[in-house]
Coordinates of C-alpha atoms in Angstrom, one line a residue:
Chain A
M128 CA -3.2 -39.4 -10.3
T129 CA 0.6 -39.4 -10.9
K130 CA 2.6 -41.2 -8.2
I131 CA 3.6 -38.9 -5.4
K132 CA 7.3 -38.9 -4.9
A133 CA 7.6 -36.2 -2.3
M134 CA 5.4 -34.9 0.5
V135 CA 6.2 -31.2 1.2
F136 CA 4.9 -29.7 4.5
D137 CA 4.4 -26.1 5.4
V138 CA 5.6 -25.4 8.9
Y139 CA 3.8 -22.6 10.8
G140 CA 0.2 -23.5 11.4
T141 CA 0.6 -26.8 9.6
L142 CA 3.1 -28.8 11.7
F143 CA 3.3 -26.3 14.5
D144 CA 0.7 -24.3 16.3
V145 CA 1.8 -20.7 16.1
H146 CA -0.7 -19.8 18.9
T147 CA 1.2 -21.8 21.5
V148 CA 3.2 -18.6 21.8
Q149 CA 0.2 -17.0 23.5
D150 CA 1.2 -18.6 26.9
A151 CA 4.4 -16.6 26.8
C152 CA 2.5 -13.5 25.7
E153 CA 0.0 -14.0 28.6
Q154 CA 2.8 -14.4 31.1
H155 CA 4.2 -10.9 30.2
F156 CA 0.8 -9.3 29.5
P157 CA -2.0 -10.9 31.5
E158 CA -5.4 -11.2 29.8
K159 CA -4.0 -10.0 26.5
G160 CA -2.1 -13.2 25.4
Q161 CA -4.6 -14.5 23.0
S162 CA -5.3 -11.2 21.3
I163 CA -1.5 -10.3 21.1
S164 CA -0.8 -13.7 19.5
S165 CA -3.6 -13.3 17.0
V166 CA -2.6 -9.8 15.8
W167 CA 1.1 -10.9 15.8
R168 CA 0.3 -13.8 13.4
S169 CA -1.9 -11.8 11.1
K170 CA 0.6 -8.9 10.8
Q171 CA 3.4 -11.3 10.3
L172 CA 1.7 -12.7 7.2
E173 CA 0.6 -9.3 6.0
Y174 CA 4.2 -7.9 6.3
A175 CA 5.7 -10.9 4.4
F176 CA 3.2 -10.4 1.6
L177 CA 3.6 -6.6 1.5
R178 CA 7.4 -6.8 1.5
Q179 CA 7.2 -9.2 -1.4
L180 CA 4.9 -6.9 -3.3
M181 CA 7.0 -3.8 -2.5
G182 CA 10.2 -5.5 -3.5
Q183 CA 11.6 -5.1 0.0
Y184 CA 12.4 -8.6 1.2
E185 CA 13.5 -9.0 4.7
P186 CA 13.9 -12.4 6.4
F187 CA 10.9 -13.8 8.3
T188 CA 12.8 -13.3 11.6
Q189 CA 12.7 -9.5 11.0
V190 CA 9.1 -9.6 9.7
T191 CA 8.1 -11.6 12.8
K192 CA 9.8 -9.2 15.1
D193 CA 8.2 -6.2 13.3
A194 CA 4.8 -7.8 13.6
L195 CA 5.4 -8.4 17.3
H196 CA 6.3 -4.8 17.9
Y197 CA 3.1 -3.8 16.1
S198 CA 0.9 -6.1 18.1
L199 CA 2.4 -5.0 21.4
E200 CA 1.9 -1.3 20.5
K201 CA -1.6 -2.0 19.4
H202 CA -2.4 -3.6 22.8
A203 CA -0.8 -0.6 24.5
C204 CA 1.8 -2.8 26.2
R205 CA 4.9 -1.4 27.7
Y206 CA 7.8 -3.6 26.8
S207 CA 11.6 -3.9 26.9
D208 CA 14.1 -5.5 24.5
E209 CA 14.2 -8.4 26.9
I210 CA 10.5 -9.1 26.4
I211 CA 10.9 -9.0 22.7
Q212 CA 13.8 -11.4 22.9
D213 CA 11.9 -13.7 25.2
L214 CA 8.8 -13.8 22.9
M215 CA 11.0 -14.3 19.8
Q216 CA 12.7 -17.2 21.6
A217 CA 9.2 -18.6 22.3
Y218 CA 8.5 -18.6 18.6
N219 CA 11.4 -21.0 18.1
Q220 CA 9.9 -23.3 20.6
L221 CA 6.3 -23.6 19.3
Q222 CA 4.5 -26.8 20.0
P223 CA 3.8 -29.2 17.2
Y224 CA 0.1 -30.3 16.9
E225 CA -0.6 -33.4 18.8
E226 CA -0.7 -35.7 15.8
T227 CA 2.3 -34.2 14.0
K228 CA 5.0 -36.5 15.1
Q229 CA 3.0 -39.7 14.8
V230 CA 1.9 -38.8 11.2
L231 CA 5.5 -38.0 10.2
H232 CA 6.5 -41.4 11.7
H233 CA 3.8 -43.1 9.6
F234 CA 5.3 -41.7 6.4
Q235 CA 8.9 -42.1 7.5
N236 CA 9.8 -44.2 4.4
R237 CA 8.6 -41.5 2.0
K238 CA 10.5 -38.5 0.8
L239 CA 9.5 -35.8 3.2
A240 CA 10.4 -32.1 3.2
V241 CA 9.5 -28.9 4.8
F242 CA 9.2 -25.7 2.8
S243 CA 8.7 -22.5 4.8
N244 CA 8.8 -18.7 4.7
G245 CA 11.0 -19.0 7.8
P246 CA 14.8 -18.9 7.4
H247 CA 17.0 -21.7 8.6
T248 CA 17.8 -19.8 11.8
M249 CA 14.1 -20.2 12.8
L250 CA 13.4 -23.6 11.3
E251 CA 16.4 -25.6 12.6
P252 CA 15.9 -24.7 16.3
L253 CA 12.1 -25.3 15.9
L254 CA 12.4 -28.8 14.4
Q255 CA 15.2 -29.7 16.8
H256 CA 13.3 -28.5 19.9
A257 CA 10.3 -30.7 18.9
G258 CA 12.4 -33.7 17.9
L259 CA 11.1 -33.7 14.3
A260 CA 14.3 -32.8 12.4
E261 CA 15.1 -36.5 11.8
Y262 CA 12.0 -37.1 9.7
F263 CA 12.9 -34.7 6.9
D264 CA 15.0 -35.4 3.8
A265 CA 15.2 -31.7 3.1
V266 CA 14.5 -28.4 5.0
V267 CA 14.0 -25.7 2.4
S268 CA 13.5 -22.0 3.1
V269 CA 12.4 -19.2 0.8
D270 CA 15.2 -17.2 2.4
E271 CA 17.6 -19.0 0.1
I272 CA 16.1 -17.1 -2.8
K273 CA 14.4 -14.3 -1.0
E274 CA 11.0 -14.9 -2.5
Y275 CA 8.1 -15.5 -0.2
K276 CA 5.3 -17.9 -0.8
P277 CA 2.8 -17.8 -2.5
T278 CA 4.8 -16.5 -5.6
T279 CA 5.3 -19.2 -8.2
A280 CA 9.1 -18.5 -8.0
A281 CA 9.0 -19.8 -4.4
Y282 CA 7.3 -23.1 -5.2
A283 CA 9.5 -23.5 -8.3
Y284 CA 12.5 -23.3 -6.0
V285 CA 11.5 -26.1 -3.6
L286 CA 10.7 -28.2 -6.7
K287 CA 14.2 -27.7 -8.0
Q288 CA 15.7 -28.6 -4.6
L289 CA 13.8 -31.9 -4.5
G290 CA 14.6 -33.0 -8.0
V291 CA 11.1 -34.2 -8.8
K292 CA 8.3 -33.0 -11.1
R293 CA 5.6 -30.7 -10.0
N294 CA 2.9 -33.2 -10.3
E295 CA 4.9 -35.7 -8.2
V296 CA 4.6 -33.3 -5.2
L297 CA 1.9 -33.5 -2.6
F298 CA 1.9 -30.1 -0.8
L299 CA 0.4 -29.8 2.6
S300 CA -0.6 -26.6 4.4
S301 CA -3.2 -25.4 6.8
N302 CA -2.9 -21.9 5.4
G303 CA -5.4 -20.9 2.7
W304 CA -2.9 -18.5 1.0
D305 CA -0.3 -21.3 0.9
I306 CA -2.3 -24.2 -0.3
N307 CA -3.9 -22.1 -3.0
G308 CA -0.5 -20.8 -4.1
A309 CA 0.7 -24.4 -4.3
A310 CA -2.3 -25.4 -6.4
N311 CA -1.8 -22.4 -8.6
F312 CA 1.8 -23.7 -9.2
G313 CA 0.6 -27.1 -10.1
F314 CA 1.4 -29.2 -7.0
H315 CA -1.1 -31.8 -5.7
T316 CA -2.6 -30.3 -2.6
A317 CA -4.1 -31.3 0.7
W318 CA -5.4 -28.5 2.8
I319 CA -5.3 -29.2 6.5
N320 CA -8.4 -27.2 7.5
R321 CA -7.9 -27.2 11.2
N322 CA -10.4 -24.5 12.0
N323 CA -13.2 -25.6 9.7
L324 CA -13.0 -22.5 7.6
P325 CA -14.6 -21.9 4.2
A326 CA -12.3 -22.5 1.3
D327 CA -10.6 -19.3 0.1
K328 CA -12.0 -18.0 -3.2
L329 CA -8.8 -17.7 -5.3
G330 CA -9.8 -19.6 -8.4
Q331 CA -8.0 -22.8 -7.4
E332 CA -9.2 -26.4 -6.9
L333 CA -7.7 -28.3 -4.0
D334 CA -7.3 -32.1 -4.3
K335 CA -8.0 -33.0 -0.7
I336 CA -9.2 -31.4 2.5
Y337 CA -8.6 -32.9 6.0
H338 CA -9.3 -31.6 9.5
D339 CA -5.8 -32.6 10.7
L340 CA -2.7 -34.5 9.5
N341 CA -4.2 -37.8 10.4
G342 CA -6.4 -37.7 7.4
L343 CA -3.4 -38.2 5.2
K344 CA -2.8 -41.7 6.4
G345 CA -5.7 -43.3 4.6
D346 CA -5.2 -41.7 1.2
W347 CA -1.6 -41.5 0.4
Chain B
M1199 CA 10.4 20.0 0.3
T1200 CA 9.8 20.0 -3.4
K1201 CA 6.6 21.9 -4.4
I1202 CA 3.6 19.5 -4.5
K1203 CA 2.1 19.5 -8.0
A1204 CA -0.5 16.8 -7.5
M1205 CA -2.5 15.4 -4.6
V1206 CA -3.3 11.7 -5.2
F1207 CA -6.0 10.1 -3.0
D1208 CA -6.7 6.5 -2.3
V1209 CA -10.4 5.8 -2.4
Y1210 CA -11.6 2.9 -0.2
G1211 CA -11.1 3.7 3.5
T1212 CA -9.6 7.1 2.6
L1213 CA -12.4 9.1 0.9
F1214 CA -15.1 6.5 1.5
D1215 CA -16.0 4.5 4.6
V1216 CA -16.1 0.9 3.4
H1217 CA -17.9 -0.1 6.5
T1218 CA -21.0 1.9 5.6
V1219 CA -21.9 -1.3 3.7
Q1220 CA -22.6 -3.0 7.1
D1221 CA -26.1 -1.5 7.2
A1222 CA -27.0 -3.4 4.0
C1223 CA -25.4 -6.5 5.5
E1224 CA -27.3 -6.1 8.7
Q1225 CA -30.6 -5.7 6.8
H1226 CA -30.1 -9.1 5.2
F1227 CA -28.4 -10.8 8.2
P1228 CA -29.5 -9.2 11.5
E1229 CA -26.8 -8.9 14.2
K1230 CA -24.1 -10.0 11.8
G1231 CA -23.7 -6.9 9.8
Q1232 CA -20.6 -5.5 11.4
S1233 CA -18.7 -8.8 11.5
I1234 CA -19.7 -9.7 7.9
S1235 CA -18.4 -6.2 6.8
S1236 CA -15.2 -6.6 8.7
V1237 CA -14.3 -10.1 7.3
W1238 CA -15.4 -8.9 3.8
R1239 CA -12.9 -6.0 3.9
S1240 CA -10.0 -8.0 5.2
K1241 CA -10.5 -10.8 2.7
Q1242 CA -10.9 -8.3 -0.1
L1243 CA -7.5 -6.9 0.6
E1244 CA -5.9 -10.3 1.2
Y1245 CA -7.3 -11.7 -2.1
A1246 CA -6.0 -8.7 -4.1
F1247 CA -2.5 -9.1 -2.5
L1248 CA -2.5 -12.9 -3.0
R1249 CA -3.7 -12.7 -6.6
Q1250 CA -0.9 -10.2 -7.3
L1251 CA 1.7 -12.5 -5.7
M1252 CA 0.3 -15.6 -7.5
G1253 CA 0.3 -13.8 -10.9
Q1254 CA -3.5 -14.3 -11.1
Y1255 CA -4.9 -10.8 -11.5
E1256 CA -8.7 -10.5 -11.5
P1257 CA -10.4 -7.1 -11.3
F1258 CA -11.3 -5.8 -7.8
T1259 CA -15.0 -6.3 -8.6
Q1260 CA -14.3 -10.1 -8.8
V1261 CA -12.1 -10.0 -5.7
T1262 CA -14.7 -8.0 -3.8
K1263 CA -17.4 -10.5 -4.8
D1264 CA -15.2 -13.5 -3.9
A1265 CA -14.5 -11.9 -0.5
L1266 CA -18.2 -11.4 0.1
H1267 CA -18.9 -15.0 -0.6
Y1268 CA -16.2 -16.0 1.8
S1269 CA -17.5 -13.8 4.5
L1270 CA -21.1 -15.0 4.1
E1271 CA -20.0 -18.6 4.2
K1272 CA -17.9 -17.9 7.3
H1273 CA -20.9 -16.4 9.0
A1274 CA -23.0 -19.4 8.1
C1275 CA -25.4 -17.2 6.1
R1276 CA -27.8 -18.6 3.6
Y1277 CA -27.8 -16.3 0.6
S1278 CA -29.1 -15.9 -3.0
D1279 CA -27.6 -14.3 -6.1
E1280 CA -30.0 -11.4 -5.4
I1281 CA -28.4 -10.8 -2.0
I1282 CA -24.9 -10.8 -3.5
Q1283 CA -26.1 -8.4 -6.2
D1284 CA -27.7 -6.1 -3.6
L1285 CA -24.6 -6.1 -1.4
M1286 CA -22.3 -5.5 -4.4
Q1287 CA -24.5 -2.6 -5.4
A1288 CA -24.2 -1.2 -1.9
Y1289 CA -20.5 -1.2 -2.3
N1290 CA -20.9 1.2 -5.2
Q1291 CA -22.9 3.5 -2.9
L1292 CA -20.5 3.8 0.0
Q1293 CA -20.7 7.0 2.1
P1294 CA -17.8 9.4 2.0
Y1295 CA -16.4 10.4 5.3
E1296 CA -18.1 13.5 6.7
E1297 CA -15.2 15.9 5.9
T1298 CA -14.3 14.4 2.5
K1299 CA -16.3 16.8 0.2
Q1300 CA -15.4 19.9 2.1
V1301 CA -11.7 19.1 2.1
L1302 CA -11.8 18.4 -1.7
H1303 CA -13.6 21.7 -2.1
H1304 CA -10.8 23.4 -0.2
F1305 CA -8.2 22.1 -2.6
Q1306 CA -10.3 22.5 -5.7
N1307 CA -7.7 24.7 -7.4
R1308 CA -5.0 22.0 -7.0
K1309 CA -4.4 19.1 -9.3
L1310 CA -6.3 16.3 -7.6
A1311 CA -6.5 12.6 -8.6
V1312 CA -7.7 9.3 -7.2
F1313 CA -5.7 6.2 -7.6
S1314 CA -7.4 3.0 -6.6
N1315 CA -7.3 -0.8 -6.8
G1316 CA -10.9 -0.6 -7.9
P1317 CA -11.7 -0.6 -11.7
H1318 CA -13.5 2.2 -13.4
T1319 CA -16.8 0.3 -13.2
M1320 CA -16.6 0.6 -9.4
L1321 CA -15.0 4.0 -9.1
E1322 CA -17.2 6.0 -11.5
P1323 CA -20.6 5.1 -9.9
L1324 CA -19.1 5.6 -6.4
L1325 CA -17.8 9.1 -7.2
Q1326 CA -20.9 10.1 -9.1
H1327 CA -23.2 8.8 -6.3
A1328 CA -21.4 10.9 -3.7
G1329 CA -21.2 14.0 -5.9
L1330 CA -17.4 14.0 -5.8
A1331 CA -16.5 13.3 -9.5
E1332 CA -16.2 16.9 -10.4
Y1333 CA -13.3 17.5 -8.0
F1334 CA -10.8 15.2 -9.8
D1335 CA -8.6 15.9 -12.7
A1336 CA -7.9 12.2 -13.1
V1337 CA -9.4 8.9 -12.0
V1338 CA -6.7 6.3 -12.3
S1339 CA -7.2 2.6 -11.7
V1340 CA -4.7 -0.2 -11.4
D1341 CA -7.1 -2.2 -13.6
E1342 CA -5.6 -0.3 -16.6
I1343 CA -2.4 -2.2 -16.1
K1344 CA -3.5 -5.1 -13.9
E1345 CA -1.0 -4.4 -11.2
Y1346 CA -2.4 -4.0 -7.7
K1347 CA -1.0 -1.5 -5.2
P1348 CA 1.4 -1.7 -3.3
T1349 CA 3.7 -2.8 -6.2
T1350 CA 6.1 -0.2 -7.4
A1351 CA 4.7 -0.8 -10.9
A1352 CA 1.3 0.4 -9.8
Y1353 CA 2.6 3.7 -8.3
A1354 CA 4.8 4.2 -11.3
Y1355 CA 1.7 4.0 -13.5
V1356 CA -0.3 6.7 -11.8
L1357 CA 2.8 8.9 -11.9
K1358 CA 3.0 8.5 -15.7
Q1359 CA -0.7 9.3 -16.1
L1360 CA -0.3 12.6 -14.1
G1361 CA 2.8 13.8 -15.9
V1362 CA 4.6 15.0 -12.8
K1363 CA 7.7 13.8 -11.0
R1364 CA 7.5 11.4 -8.0
N1365 CA 8.7 13.9 -5.5
E1366 CA 6.0 16.3 -6.7
V1367 CA 3.2 14.0 -5.6
L1368 CA 1.5 14.0 -2.2
F1369 CA -0.1 10.6 -1.8
L1370 CA -2.9 10.2 0.8
S1371 CA -4.2 7.0 2.1
S1372 CA -5.7 5.7 5.3
N1373 CA -4.5 2.2 4.5
G1374 CA -1.1 1.3 6.1
W1375 CA -0.2 -1.1 3.2
D1376 CA -0.9 1.7 0.7
I1377 CA 0.8 4.6 2.4
N1378 CA 3.9 2.5 3.0
G1379 CA 3.9 1.3 -0.6
A1380 CA 3.6 5.0 -1.8
A1381 CA 6.5 6.0 0.5
N1382 CA 8.6 3.0 -0.7
F1383 CA 8.0 4.3 -4.3
G1384 CA 9.2 7.8 -3.3
F1385 CA 6.0 9.8 -3.1
H1386 CA 5.5 12.3 -0.3
T1387 CA 3.0 10.8 2.0
A1388 CA 0.3 11.7 4.4
W1389 CA -1.3 8.8 6.3
I1390 CA -4.9 9.5 7.4
N1391 CA -4.8 7.4 10.5
R1392 CA -8.5 7.4 11.2
N1393 CA -8.5 4.6 13.8
N1394 CA -5.5 5.7 15.8
L1395 CA -3.5 2.6 14.9
P1396 CA 0.2 2.1 15.4
A1397 CA 2.3 2.7 12.3
D1398 CA 3.0 -0.4 10.3
K1399 CA 6.6 -1.6 10.6
L1400 CA 7.6 -1.8 6.9
G1401 CA 10.9 0.1 7.0
Q1402 CA 9.3 3.3 5.6
E1403 CA 9.1 6.9 6.9
L1404 CA 5.9 8.8 6.4
D1405 CA 6.0 12.5 6.0
K1406 CA 2.8 13.4 7.8
I1407 CA 0.1 11.7 9.9
Y1408 CA -3.4 13.1 10.4
H1409 CA -6.5 11.8 12.1
D1410 CA -8.7 12.7 9.2
L1411 CA -8.5 14.7 5.9
N1412 CA -9.0 18.0 7.7
G1413 CA -5.5 17.9 8.8
L1414 CA -4.3 18.5 5.3
K1415 CA -5.7 22.0 5.2
G1416 CA -3.1 23.6 7.4
D1417 CA 0.0 22.0 5.9
W1418 CA -0.3 21.9 2.2

């Protein structure tokens, strides 16, 4: 295998647990927090994909807010602008997974980057809040070109920003759609299969599969 | 409103109930039929969208089979090629909704078409089996151009096949992603909101919303 010159991490679901927002949901809407969070996440992804397909890009902030509205309506929740603001704020304070910081520390001498569907206005506060910003040489957002992952144009963009070749990149994501998109583009891939799910059937081969980020330490 | 010259129907979920396949799932995997069917459908849609985004089109037959494999693996089902064949066969014998035939009959003097992500090898047996083929002036599949809905290229293609203008089309779908894609393209739209869901937040306005196809009869 070609020498890996950059490790590129997805953010939501990979470094950070998007479902830590369910506590805030639960606080406003008792007994519905888990379900609200689950629908919120699945609609957030669906809306990003659909907007890309429809040629109607809007930043992930808007997509995330739209998905939150949908989820609250679906759960028959009465809500105010203040509640929306509070839950959107909670999204910028997601908790990293318990091993995230320690694994980034382990690889601190490598070239590390994040590449996310989120815009900088979401990524910077999130990384700052968790004390992870210092570990990354680059924070790259699809918002700079308005092309959501998993299009090849998106992965081509992060590659250009890093100044390496595609087979010198190890891409890491917990999201099936993302890791398969990265493999389709030609990155080396490690799928962080946190929920022990079957592999998605999208015609791609993944290089490595780990249960959490700790698995990286032995192999790379 | 411009005079409607063609009524264009989505197929899966709109004319036919995709979840009638759960009986066949249940027969092979007792007590898991409903959940298998649900995951099968959601992965089928996700894979079609992702393949479009990744530039890796495969016909809906393959996508449907891939999604079935995923769902069976997720449910820890042991299965054979024969079971896959049997369930895929069941997909070509879905039941139409109870009002479908009668509503098509009501509009039999109008120009009616179906436009589906399914290829002709799925659509023809399905329409024949349900005795609905005779009602349609055109059966149009995205497979002819290998562009899944909801891209604008897909809706532009059905328009070209019908020889009408975009504001002369009434598009009908139960699927939020589809009816919003059609509205984005500029069709008149009627969302058949069978499950009383909130409207998707994709920046589109829909012309009409009905609970089932019967609602069409008064208005068009």
